[in-house]
Amino acid sequence: MTALLTATGLDLRFGAIPALVDVAIDISAGEVVAIVGESGSGKTTLLRVLSGMMAPDAGTVLWQGQDLRAMGEAARRRLMRTDWGFVHQNPRDGLRLNVSAGGNVGERLMAVGARHYGNIREQALDWLKRVEVDASRIDDLPRTFSGGMQQRLQIARTLVTRPKLVFMDEPTGGLDVSVQARLLDLIRGLSRELGLAVLIVTHDIAAARLLADRMLVMRRGEVVEQGLTDRVLDDPQHPYTQLLVSSVLAA
Amino acid sequence: MTAPETGYTFAYLDDATKRMIRRAILKAVAIPGHQIPFGAREMPLPYGWGTGGIQVTASILGPDDVLKVIDQGSDDTTNAISIRRFFTRVAGVATTERTADATIVQTRHRIPERALREDQVIVYQVPQPEPLSKLEPRRAETERLHALADYGLMHVRLYEDIARLGHIAKAYDYPVMVNGRYLMSPSPIPAFDNPKMDRMPALQLFGAGREKRIYAIPPYTSVRSLDFEDHPFRPIRAPHACELCGSTDSYLDEVLTDDAGGRMFVCSDTDYCGERQAGANKAAAE
């Protein structure tokens, strides 16, 4: 299997604070990779660097063999609205709150050139159904939605152009557990069904176990351990991973 | 008529300013629909009264030019009269109310009904040159969207209109694509006038004084109003005939005539209406 996204030797410092230290990662098509670690360990920074939103001090990120830095902003933006998706932790960062649910889902379609209102609307309805948002709410503003619905709407809006790779930044953060469980189930179902590669940042070990094929454990900007999810969680090698795994509360 | 004022440079603006504005105009013509920043000067009338249009007109005006100024299609409103008088006083140029006789037409809110020719220039007064301003308030971001031709956002707005109201509700300042590249605000002309901009033989110049932007459409350039395939662009016009000249294809104003609900529809373009009435009288007399 060839890697979709390959990053090697990523380094980034915020002043004296090392955010990324010689990080390497690769993601293949259809694979779900989780990045776990404590707050401030560089998880979100890594996601931002990989998605081209931030430039690293050193190292390269290759998308299907092409250097992200070399391809220019226009091409990166095109990637962001076609082959990539980004699901923010806070749905209000990823949605347009003054645009109806249908318009939110349709925006990416229109950005890549869809110009048929009927088709856009049909696809928006289809996607609302897939993420279990009631079709009658298509013309409502997202600010009238609950947090869980907003998050599901954000996922629909991201997946409507059938991206190959989706970056998720703690998509279940701030939601109550029952909503979290449904959302995780939805993400798992959709990623399997569409063959999505997902790079998910989370501090929720249980969510990572449920979703991820592979896992990276980060601490102070370094990847301290990586491997298959079950291997890492059942047989942690690094002391920090052992601490992390033993800290999970058993329900 | 008053004699031209002395003590001013021809057409009010000093030569260096005119040169700067002409440079901006040349650049604007070279990149159709692209907004060029310029150093707008303080003019002897308030922002919103056509300071941008006046500066463009002043920079292209020559002693032999014949100037027509319209406001909402009319030659005899305050704005039109005062701008015309301004140029009579500071440049001593001839003015006219007849579209056919003018070499430069400065306009607010309308394009004359009579088709413009290659030897004419139309100057628009623009309040807000940025078509994306209501959707994306950050100027730096809209400039990036223009640079990358990333115009999905504008269609989201049209989508919202259809979803909520069943049709595209924008009746004026209807966004257009110029030369298949730049999204452009046509200034607050009615959507009815948009088709006139497409492949117009006259040079079209746009000046926004407060926002300090100049843009242009060279002659015979394609100008397409944005729409959806299944909701095509439709110019909107009141479904009446002009009560003065009987025209059924000109843009109409609704005029209240008394306090008892009396109203009439008349051509918004006074010169066009007058010519038609004169023609009808002549035909009746023969």
PDB file of C-alpha atoms in Angstrom, chain B:
ATOM      1  CA  MET B   1     -23.969  79.736 -18.108  1.00  0.00           C
ATOM      2  CA  THR B   2     -21.248  80.659 -15.615  1.00  0.00           C
ATOM      3  CA  ALA B   3     -17.722  81.132 -16.920  1.00  0.00           C
ATOM      4  CA  PRO B   4     -15.150  78.521 -15.870  1.00  0.00           C
ATOM      5  CA  GLU B   5     -13.493  79.289 -12.541  1.00  0.00           C
ATOM      6  CA  THR B   6      -9.922  80.469 -12.662  1.00  0.00           C
ATOM      7  CA  GLY B   7      -7.259  79.412 -10.198  1.00  0.00           C
ATOM      8  CA  TYR B   8      -7.947  75.704 -10.628  1.00  0.00           C
ATOM      9  CA  THR B   9      -6.135  73.169 -12.742  1.00  0.00           C
ATOM     10  CA  PHE B  10      -8.323  71.996 -15.627  1.00  0.00           C
ATOM     11  CA  ALA B  11     -11.006  69.682 -14.151  1.00  0.00           C
ATOM     12  CA  TYR B  12     -10.131  70.511 -10.532  1.00  0.00           C
ATOM     13  CA  LEU B  13      -7.549  67.761  -9.776  1.00  0.00           C
ATOM     14  CA  ASP B  14      -3.863  68.667  -9.944  1.00  0.00           C
ATOM     15  CA  ASP B  15      -1.749  67.062 -12.650  1.00  0.00           C
ATOM     16  CA  ALA B  16       0.104  64.647 -10.378  1.00  0.00           C
ATOM     17  CA  THR B  17      -3.159  63.280  -9.023  1.00  0.00           C
ATOM     18  CA  LYS B  18      -4.587  62.871 -12.502  1.00  0.00           C
ATOM     19  CA  ARG B  19      -1.476  61.017 -13.591  1.00  0.00           C
ATOM     20  CA  MET B  20      -1.784  58.686 -10.591  1.00  0.00           C
ATOM     21  CA  ILE B  21      -5.450  58.014 -11.328  1.00  0.00           C
ATOM     22  CA  ARG B  22      -4.796  57.463 -15.026  1.00  0.00           C
ATOM     23  CA  ARG B  23      -2.127  54.946 -14.117  1.00  0.00           C
ATOM     24  CA  ALA B  24      -4.637  53.128 -11.932  1.00  0.00           C
ATOM     25  CA  ILE B  25      -7.159  53.220 -14.792  1.00  0.00           C
ATOM     26  CA  LEU B  26      -4.645  51.760 -17.257  1.00  0.00           C
ATOM     27  CA  LYS B  27      -3.854  48.981 -14.831  1.00  0.00           C
ATOM     28  CA  ALA B  28      -7.565  48.359 -14.279  1.00  0.00           C
ATOM     29  CA  VAL B  29      -8.214  48.135 -18.015  1.00  0.00           C
ATOM     30  CA  ALA B  30      -5.339  45.677 -18.351  1.00  0.00           C
ATOM     31  CA  ILE B  31      -6.867  43.354 -15.729  1.00  0.00           C
ATOM     32  CA  PRO B  32     -10.630  43.483 -16.337  1.00  0.00           C
ATOM     33  CA  GLY B  33     -12.648  43.405 -13.129  1.00  0.00           C
ATOM     34  CA  HIS B  34      -9.632  43.573 -10.814  1.00  0.00           C
ATOM     35  CA  GLN B  35      -9.756  46.303  -8.160  1.00  0.00           C
ATOM     36  CA  ILE B  36      -6.806  48.687  -8.257  1.00  0.00           C
ATOM     37  CA  PRO B  37      -6.105  50.773  -5.145  1.00  0.00           C
ATOM     38  CA  PHE B  38      -5.548  54.475  -5.687  1.00  0.00           C
ATOM     39  CA  GLY B  39      -5.001  57.506  -3.504  1.00  0.00           C
ATOM     40  CA  ALA B  40      -8.455  59.052  -3.547  1.00  0.00           C
ATOM     41  CA  ARG B  41      -8.409  62.784  -2.866  1.00  0.00           C
ATOM     42  CA  GLU B  42     -10.650  64.859  -0.726  1.00  0.00           C
ATOM     43  CA  MET B  43     -13.304  66.245  -3.083  1.00  0.00           C
ATOM     44  CA  PRO B  44     -15.587  69.227  -2.538  1.00  0.00           C
ATOM     45  CA  LEU B  45     -18.574  66.972  -1.892  1.00  0.00           C
ATOM     46  CA  PRO B  46     -19.210  64.251   0.682  1.00  0.00           C
ATOM     47  CA  TYR B  47     -18.389  60.558   0.315  1.00  0.00           C
ATOM     48  CA  GLY B  48     -21.359  58.714  -1.067  1.00  0.00           C
ATOM     49  CA  TRP B  49     -22.122  61.509  -3.529  1.00  0.00           C
ATOM     50  CA  GLY B  50     -19.847  60.171  -6.229  1.00  0.00           C
ATOM     51  CA  THR B  51     -16.330  61.199  -5.211  1.00  0.00           C
ATOM     52  CA  GLY B  52     -14.855  58.121  -6.917  1.00  0.00           C
ATOM     53  CA  GLY B  53     -16.749  58.687 -10.149  1.00  0.00           C
ATOM     54  CA  ILE B  54     -15.863  62.389 -10.182  1.00  0.00           C
ATOM     55  CA  GLN B  55     -12.143  61.695  -9.787  1.00  0.00           C
ATOM     56  CA  VAL B  56     -12.205  59.169 -12.647  1.00  0.00           C
ATOM     57  CA  THR B  57     -14.158  61.605 -14.832  1.00  0.00           C
ATOM     58  CA  ALA B  58     -11.806  64.483 -13.950  1.00  0.00           C
ATOM     59  CA  SER B  59      -8.803  62.369 -14.940  1.00  0.00           C
ATOM     60  CA  ILE B  60     -10.098  61.351 -18.362  1.00  0.00           C
ATOM     61  CA  LEU B  61     -11.888  64.586 -19.249  1.00  0.00           C
ATOM     62  CA  GLY B  62     -10.550  66.699 -22.120  1.00  0.00           C
ATOM     63  CA  PRO B  63     -11.656  70.180 -23.264  1.00  0.00           C
ATOM     64  CA  ASP B  64     -13.555  68.693 -26.247  1.00  0.00           C
ATOM     65  CA  ASP B  65     -15.512  66.181 -24.228  1.00  0.00           C
ATOM     66  CA  VAL B  66     -19.265  66.378 -23.783  1.00  0.00           C
ATOM     67  CA  LEU B  67     -20.361  65.237 -20.356  1.00  0.00           C
ATOM     68  CA  LYS B  68     -23.636  63.678 -19.297  1.00  0.00           C
ATOM     69  CA  VAL B  69     -24.339  62.875 -15.660  1.00  0.00           C
ATOM     70  CA  ILE B  70     -27.248  60.760 -14.506  1.00  0.00           C
ATOM     71  CA  ASP B  71     -28.491  59.765 -11.109  1.00  0.00           C
ATOM     72  CA  GLN B  72     -30.971  56.860 -11.037  1.00  0.00           C
ATOM     73  CA  GLY B  73     -31.355  57.353 -14.788  1.00  0.00           C
ATOM     74  CA  SER B  74     -32.403  60.958 -14.370  1.00  0.00           C
ATOM     75  CA  ASP B  75     -30.526  64.015 -15.630  1.00  0.00           C
ATOM     76  CA  ASP B  76     -32.295  66.476 -13.359  1.00  0.00           C
ATOM     77  CA  THR B  77     -31.743  65.181  -9.829  1.00  0.00           C
ATOM     78  CA  THR B  78     -29.607  67.084  -7.327  1.00  0.00           C
ATOM     79  CA  ASN B  79     -26.575  64.815  -7.624  1.00  0.00           C
ATOM     80  CA  ALA B  80     -26.568  64.860 -11.421  1.00  0.00           C
ATOM     81  CA  ILE B  81     -27.076  68.624 -11.692  1.00  0.00           C
ATOM     82  CA  SER B  82     -24.425  69.492  -9.125  1.00  0.00           C
ATOM     83  CA  ILE B  83     -21.789  67.226 -10.674  1.00  0.00           C
ATOM     84  CA  ARG B  84     -22.557  68.579 -14.132  1.00  0.00           C
ATOM     85  CA  ARG B  85     -22.299  72.150 -12.850  1.00  0.00           C
ATOM     86  CA  PHE B  86     -19.068  71.293 -11.037  1.00  0.00           C
ATOM     87  CA  PHE B  87     -17.399  70.227 -14.278  1.00  0.00           C
ATOM     88  CA  THR B  88     -18.833  73.185 -16.177  1.00  0.00           C
ATOM     89  CA  ARG B  89     -17.196  75.483 -13.645  1.00  0.00           C
ATOM     90  CA  VAL B  90     -13.832  73.788 -13.186  1.00  0.00           C
ATOM     91  CA  ALA B  91     -13.280  72.466 -16.713  1.00  0.00           C
ATOM     92  CA  GLY B  92     -15.579  74.530 -18.891  1.00  0.00           C
ATOM     93  CA  VAL B  93     -16.644  71.445 -20.831  1.00  0.00           C
ATOM     94  CA  ALA B  94     -19.927  71.163 -22.659  1.00  0.00           C
ATOM     95  CA  THR B  95     -22.641  69.136 -20.953  1.00  0.00           C
ATOM     96  CA  THR B  96     -25.657  67.428 -22.380  1.00  0.00           C
ATOM     97  CA  GLU B  97     -28.665  65.464 -21.298  1.00  0.00           C
ATOM     98  CA  ARG B  98     -28.730  63.449 -24.516  1.00  0.00           C
ATOM     99  CA  THR B  99     -27.011  60.072 -24.267  1.00  0.00           C
ATOM    100  CA  ALA B 100     -26.272  60.065 -27.997  1.00  0.00           C
ATOM    101  CA  ASP B 101     -24.353  63.363 -27.821  1.00  0.00           C
ATOM    102  CA  ALA B 102     -22.203  62.555 -24.788  1.00  0.00           C
ATOM    103  CA  THR B 103     -18.608  61.324 -24.943  1.00  0.00           C
ATOM    104  CA  ILE B 104     -18.453  60.616 -21.210  1.00  0.00           C
ATOM    105  CA  VAL B 105     -21.426  59.461 -19.167  1.00  0.00           C
ATOM    106  CA  GLN B 106     -21.012  59.516 -15.405  1.00  0.00           C
ATOM    107  CA  THR B 107     -23.699  57.458 -13.746  1.00  0.00           C
ATOM    108  CA  ARG B 108     -25.097  56.489 -10.421  1.00  0.00           C
ATOM    109  CA  HIS B 109     -27.383  53.421 -10.291  1.00  0.00           C
ATOM    110  CA  ARG B 110     -28.236  53.082 -14.004  1.00  0.00           C
ATOM    111  CA  ILE B 111     -26.902  52.356 -17.475  1.00  0.00           C
ATOM    112  CA  PRO B 112     -28.667  54.444 -20.167  1.00  0.00           C
ATOM    113  CA  GLU B 113     -31.269  52.556 -22.190  1.00  0.00           C
ATOM    114  CA  ARG B 114     -29.758  53.741 -25.460  1.00  0.00           C
ATOM    115  CA  ALA B 115     -26.867  51.417 -26.403  1.00  0.00           C
ATOM    116  CA  LEU B 116     -23.482  53.083 -25.885  1.00  0.00           C
ATOM    117  CA  ARG B 117     -20.946  53.320 -28.694  1.00  0.00           C
ATOM    118  CA  GLU B 118     -17.221  52.684 -29.045  1.00  0.00           C
ATOM    119  CA  ASP B 119     -16.412  56.395 -28.817  1.00  0.00           C
ATOM    120  CA  GLN B 120     -18.131  56.767 -25.445  1.00  0.00           C
ATOM    121  CA  VAL B 121     -16.941  56.063 -21.901  1.00  0.00           C
ATOM    122  CA  ILE B 122     -19.240  55.300 -18.996  1.00  0.00           C
ATOM    123  CA  VAL B 123     -18.041  56.083 -15.456  1.00  0.00           C
ATOM    124  CA  TYR B 124     -19.810  54.429 -12.539  1.00  0.00           C
ATOM    125  CA  GLN B 125     -19.952  55.798  -9.010  1.00  0.00           C
ATOM    126  CA  VAL B 126     -19.318  52.867  -6.695  1.00  0.00           C
ATOM    127  CA  PRO B 127     -20.078  52.824  -2.968  1.00  0.00           C
ATOM    128  CA  GLN B 128     -18.697  49.347  -2.207  1.00  0.00           C
ATOM    129  CA  PRO B 129     -16.332  47.834  -4.799  1.00  0.00           C
ATOM    130  CA  GLU B 130     -15.844  44.517  -2.987  1.00  0.00           C
ATOM    131  CA  PRO B 131     -18.541  41.999  -4.015  1.00  0.00           C
ATOM    132  CA  LEU B 132     -17.572  39.667  -1.156  1.00  0.00           C
ATOM    133  CA  SER B 133     -17.659  42.329   1.554  1.00  0.00           C
ATOM    134  CA  LYS B 134     -20.912  41.136   3.110  1.00  0.00           C
ATOM    135  CA  LEU B 135     -19.695  37.534   3.193  1.00  0.00           C
ATOM    136  CA  GLU B 136     -16.096  38.016   4.263  1.00  0.00           C
ATOM    137  CA  PRO B 137     -15.391  41.207   6.192  1.00  0.00           C
ATOM    138  CA  ARG B 138     -11.586  40.834   6.143  1.00  0.00           C
ATOM    139  CA  ARG B 139     -10.120  42.763   3.243  1.00  0.00           C
ATOM    140  CA  ALA B 140      -6.889  40.719   3.248  1.00  0.00           C
ATOM    141  CA  GLU B 141      -8.947  37.537   3.004  1.00  0.00           C
ATOM    142  CA  THR B 142     -11.158  38.769   0.138  1.00  0.00           C
ATOM    143  CA  GLU B 143      -8.024  39.789  -1.767  1.00  0.00           C
ATOM    144  CA  ARG B 144      -6.717  36.259  -1.336  1.00  0.00           C
ATOM    145  CA  LEU B 145     -10.039  34.834  -2.530  1.00  0.00           C
ATOM    146  CA  HIS B 146      -9.818  37.021  -5.651  1.00  0.00           C
ATOM    147  CA  ALA B 147      -6.212  36.001  -6.233  1.00  0.00           C
ATOM    148  CA  LEU B 148      -7.147  32.320  -6.076  1.00  0.00           C
ATOM    149  CA  ALA B 149     -10.477  32.798  -7.896  1.00  0.00           C
ATOM    150  CA  ASP B 150     -12.092  31.088  -4.913  1.00  0.00           C
ATOM    151  CA  TYR B 151     -15.668  32.253  -5.414  1.00  0.00           C
ATOM    152  CA  GLY B 152     -17.702  29.386  -3.927  1.00  0.00           C
ATOM    153  CA  LEU B 153     -18.754  31.733  -1.144  1.00  0.00           C
ATOM    154  CA  MET B 154     -20.742  33.968  -3.480  1.00  0.00           C
ATOM    155  CA  HIS B 155     -22.698  30.979  -4.704  1.00  0.00           C
ATOM    156  CA  VAL B 156     -23.434  30.000  -1.101  1.00  0.00           C
ATOM    157  CA  ARG B 157     -25.158  33.355  -0.761  1.00  0.00           C
ATOM    158  CA  LEU B 158     -27.234  32.768  -3.897  1.00  0.00           C
ATOM    159  CA  TYR B 159     -28.021  29.250  -2.643  1.00  0.00           C
ATOM    160  CA  GLU B 160     -29.311  30.744   0.612  1.00  0.00           C
ATOM    161  CA  ASP B 161     -31.599  33.077  -1.307  1.00  0.00           C
ATOM    162  CA  ILE B 162     -33.141  30.240  -3.287  1.00  0.00           C
ATOM    163  CA  ALA B 163     -33.466  27.995  -0.227  1.00  0.00           C
ATOM    164  CA  ARG B 164     -35.248  30.683   1.765  1.00  0.00           C
ATOM    165  CA  LEU B 165     -37.167  32.639  -0.838  1.00  0.00           C
ATOM    166  CA  GLY B 166     -37.389  30.346  -3.836  1.00  0.00           C
ATOM    167  CA  HIS B 167     -35.466  32.721  -6.102  1.00  0.00           C
ATOM    168  CA  ILE B 168     -32.305  34.834  -6.126  1.00  0.00           C
ATOM    169  CA  ALA B 169     -33.407  37.941  -4.303  1.00  0.00           C
ATOM    170  CA  LYS B 170     -30.605  40.287  -5.246  1.00  0.00           C
ATOM    171  CA  ALA B 171     -32.234  42.964  -7.399  1.00  0.00           C
ATOM    172  CA  TYR B 172     -29.332  45.444  -7.599  1.00  0.00           C
ATOM    173  CA  ASP B 173     -25.539  45.248  -7.306  1.00  0.00           C
ATOM    174  CA  TYR B 174     -25.908  41.741  -8.731  1.00  0.00           C
ATOM    175  CA  PRO B 175     -22.445  40.099  -8.812  1.00  0.00           C
ATOM    176  CA  VAL B 176     -20.855  39.390 -12.178  1.00  0.00           C
ATOM    177  CA  MET B 177     -17.871  37.462 -13.494  1.00  0.00           C
ATOM    178  CA  VAL B 178     -15.721  39.606 -15.758  1.00  0.00           C
ATOM    179  CA  ASN B 179     -13.810  37.945 -18.565  1.00  0.00           C
ATOM    180  CA  GLY B 180     -14.342  34.589 -16.840  1.00  0.00           C
ATOM    181  CA  ARG B 181     -11.858  35.489 -14.115  1.00  0.00           C
ATOM    182  CA  TYR B 182     -12.713  38.217 -11.606  1.00  0.00           C
ATOM    183  CA  LEU B 183     -15.854  38.471  -9.537  1.00  0.00           C
ATOM    184  CA  MET B 184     -16.986  42.087  -9.676  1.00  0.00           C
ATOM    185  CA  SER B 185     -19.578  44.322  -8.123  1.00  0.00           C
ATOM    186  CA  PRO B 186     -21.313  46.254 -10.915  1.00  0.00           C
ATOM    187  CA  SER B 187     -22.124  49.116  -8.478  1.00  0.00           C
ATOM    188  CA  PRO B 188     -25.744  49.428  -7.385  1.00  0.00           C
ATOM    189  CA  ILE B 189     -27.267  49.272 -10.857  1.00  0.00           C
ATOM    190  CA  PRO B 190     -30.443  47.176 -11.083  1.00  0.00           C
ATOM    191  CA  ALA B 191     -29.901  43.570 -12.157  1.00  0.00           C
ATOM    192  CA  PHE B 192     -31.981  44.632 -15.169  1.00  0.00           C
ATOM    193  CA  ASP B 193     -28.954  46.548 -16.470  1.00  0.00           C
ATOM    194  CA  ASN B 194     -26.455  43.697 -16.022  1.00  0.00           C
ATOM    195  CA  PRO B 195     -26.922  42.255 -19.532  1.00  0.00           C
ATOM    196  CA  LYS B 196     -26.032  45.675 -20.990  1.00  0.00           C
ATOM    197  CA  MET B 197     -22.519  45.369 -19.563  1.00  0.00           C
ATOM    198  CA  ASP B 198     -21.805  42.202 -21.503  1.00  0.00           C
ATOM    199  CA  ARG B 199     -19.659  42.961 -24.564  1.00  0.00           C
ATOM    200  CA  MET B 200     -20.509  46.656 -24.347  1.00  0.00           C
ATOM    201  CA  PRO B 201     -18.698  48.646 -27.082  1.00  0.00           C
ATOM    202  CA  ALA B 202     -17.986  51.513 -24.645  1.00  0.00           C
ATOM    203  CA  LEU B 203     -15.204  51.496 -22.061  1.00  0.00           C
ATOM    204  CA  GLN B 204     -16.615  51.059 -18.547  1.00  0.00           C
ATOM    205  CA  LEU B 205     -14.754  52.599 -15.604  1.00  0.00           C
ATOM    206  CA  PHE B 206     -15.670  52.246 -11.933  1.00  0.00           C
ATOM    207  CA  GLY B 207     -14.515  54.598  -9.189  1.00  0.00           C
ATOM    208  CA  ALA B 208     -15.009  54.103  -5.446  1.00  0.00           C
ATOM    209  CA  GLY B 209     -13.832  57.203  -3.562  1.00  0.00           C
ATOM    210  CA  ARG B 210     -14.256  56.195   0.048  1.00  0.00           C
ATOM    211  CA  GLU B 211     -12.948  52.669  -0.559  1.00  0.00           C
ATOM    212  CA  LYS B 212     -10.177  54.034  -2.810  1.00  0.00           C
ATOM    213  CA  ARG B 213     -10.522  51.491  -5.592  1.00  0.00           C
ATOM    214  CA  ILE B 214     -10.738  51.768  -9.375  1.00  0.00           C
ATOM    215  CA  TYR B 215     -11.720  48.945 -11.722  1.00  0.00           C
ATOM    216  CA  ALA B 216     -12.706  48.678 -15.343  1.00  0.00           C
ATOM    217  CA  ILE B 217     -14.240  46.615 -18.100  1.00  0.00           C
ATOM    218  CA  PRO B 218     -12.611  47.144 -21.503  1.00  0.00           C
ATOM    219  CA  PRO B 219     -14.878  47.273 -24.573  1.00  0.00           C
ATOM    220  CA  TYR B 220     -16.328  43.977 -25.795  1.00  0.00           C
ATOM    221  CA  THR B 221     -15.472  42.041 -22.621  1.00  0.00           C
ATOM    222  CA  SER B 222     -17.682  39.227 -21.451  1.00  0.00           C
ATOM    223  CA  VAL B 223     -19.635  40.012 -18.279  1.00  0.00           C
ATOM    224  CA  ARG B 224     -21.717  37.158 -16.904  1.00  0.00           C
ATOM    225  CA  SER B 225     -24.177  37.419 -14.037  1.00  0.00           C
ATOM    226  CA  LEU B 226     -23.760  34.594 -11.519  1.00  0.00           C
ATOM    227  CA  ASP B 227     -26.551  32.036 -11.372  1.00  0.00           C
ATOM    228  CA  PHE B 228     -27.393  28.346 -11.083  1.00  0.00           C
ATOM    229  CA  GLU B 229     -28.060  26.115 -14.067  1.00  0.00           C
ATOM    230  CA  ASP B 230     -31.592  25.413 -12.847  1.00  0.00           C
ATOM    231  CA  HIS B 231     -32.134  28.956 -11.544  1.00  0.00           C
ATOM    232  CA  PRO B 232     -30.840  31.108 -14.386  1.00  0.00           C
ATOM    233  CA  PHE B 233     -30.268  34.848 -14.028  1.00  0.00           C
ATOM    234  CA  ARG B 234     -33.381  36.873 -14.812  1.00  0.00           C
ATOM    235  CA  PRO B 235     -33.373  40.648 -15.188  1.00  0.00           C
ATOM    236  CA  ILE B 236     -36.213  42.044 -13.097  1.00  0.00           C
ATOM    237  CA  ARG B 237     -38.512  44.768 -14.394  1.00  0.00           C
ATOM    238  CA  ALA B 238     -41.871  46.091 -13.192  1.00  0.00           C
ATOM    239  CA  PRO B 239     -44.542  44.455 -15.409  1.00  0.00           C
ATOM    240  CA  HIS B 240     -45.988  47.702 -16.779  1.00  0.00           C
ATOM    241  CA  ALA B 241     -45.625  50.089 -19.695  1.00  0.00           C
ATOM    242  CA  CYS B 242     -44.238  53.592 -19.153  1.00  0.00           C
ATOM    243  CA  GLU B 243     -47.213  55.949 -18.736  1.00  0.00           C
ATOM    244  CA  LEU B 244     -45.438  58.778 -20.533  1.00  0.00           C
ATOM    245  CA  CYS B 245     -43.880  57.080 -23.540  1.00  0.00           C
ATOM    246  CA  GLY B 246     -45.477  53.632 -23.501  1.00  0.00           C
ATOM    247  CA  SER B 247     -42.192  51.744 -23.488  1.00  0.00           C
ATOM    248  CA  THR B 248     -42.522  48.113 -22.437  1.00  0.00           C
ATOM    249  CA  ASP B 249     -38.814  47.251 -22.398  1.00  0.00           C
ATOM    250  CA  SER B 250     -37.213  50.039 -20.378  1.00  0.00           C
ATOM    251  CA  TYR B 251     -36.534  50.035 -16.648  1.00  0.00           C
ATOM    252  CA  LEU B 252     -39.376  51.708 -14.747  1.00  0.00           C
ATOM    253  CA  ASP B 253     -39.622  53.851 -11.630  1.00  0.00           C
ATOM    254  CA  GLU B 254     -42.767  53.748  -9.532  1.00  0.00           C
ATOM    255  CA  VAL B 255     -43.781  57.319  -8.716  1.00  0.00           C
ATOM    256  CA  LEU B 256     -46.313  58.246  -6.040  1.00  0.00           C
ATOM    257  CA  THR B 257     -48.541  60.989  -7.369  1.00  0.00           C
ATOM    258  CA  ASP B 258     -50.746  61.862  -4.389  1.00  0.00           C
ATOM    259  CA  ASP B 259     -51.552  60.806  -0.831  1.00  0.00           C
ATOM    260  CA  ALA B 260     -54.521  58.708  -1.898  1.00  0.00           C
ATOM    261  CA  GLY B 261     -52.547  55.778  -3.235  1.00  0.00           C
ATOM    262  CA  GLY B 262     -52.148  57.202  -6.727  1.00  0.00           C
ATOM    263  CA  ARG B 263     -49.053  55.962  -8.509  1.00  0.00           C
ATOM    264  CA  MET B 264     -47.627  55.716 -11.964  1.00  0.00           C
ATOM    265  CA  PHE B 265     -44.818  53.835 -13.675  1.00  0.00           C
ATOM    266  CA  VAL B 266     -42.447  55.905 -15.775  1.00  0.00           C
ATOM    267  CA  CYS B 267     -39.099  55.286 -17.454  1.00  0.00           C
ATOM    268  CA  SER B 268     -36.194  55.739 -15.065  1.00  0.00           C
ATOM    269  CA  ASP B 269     -34.054  56.977 -18.014  1.00  0.00           C
ATOM    270  CA  THR B 270     -35.442  60.494 -18.575  1.00  0.00           C
ATOM    271  CA  ASP B 271     -33.529  61.109 -21.816  1.00  0.00           C
ATOM    272  CA  TYR B 272     -34.786  57.863 -23.347  1.00  0.00           C
ATOM    273  CA  CYS B 273     -38.363  58.631 -22.299  1.00  0.00           C
ATOM    274  CA  GLY B 274     -38.162  62.220 -23.599  1.00  0.00           C
ATOM    275  CA  GLU B 275     -36.815  61.088 -26.965  1.00  0.00           C
ATOM    276  CA  ARG B 276     -39.579  58.541 -27.340  1.00  0.00           C
ATOM    277  CA  GLN B 277     -42.235  61.119 -26.459  1.00  0.00           C
ATOM    278  CA  ALA B 278     -40.779  63.615 -28.925  1.00  0.00           C
ATOM    279  CA  GLY B 279     -40.703  60.912 -31.596  1.00  0.00           C
ATOM    280  CA  ALA B 280     -44.336  60.010 -30.899  1.00  0.00           C
ATOM    281  CA  ASN B 281     -45.425  63.687 -31.060  1.00  0.00           C
ATOM    282  CA  LYS B 282     -43.594  64.150 -34.347  1.00  0.00           C
ATOM    283  CA  ALA B 283     -45.220  61.029 -35.773  1.00  0.00           C
ATOM    284  CA  ALA B 284     -48.655  62.269 -34.610  1.00  0.00           C
ATOM    285  CA  ALA B 285     -48.089  65.703 -36.188  1.00  0.00           C
ATOM    286  CA  GLU B 286     -47.187  64.220 -39.590  1.00  0.00           C
TER     287      GLU B 286
END
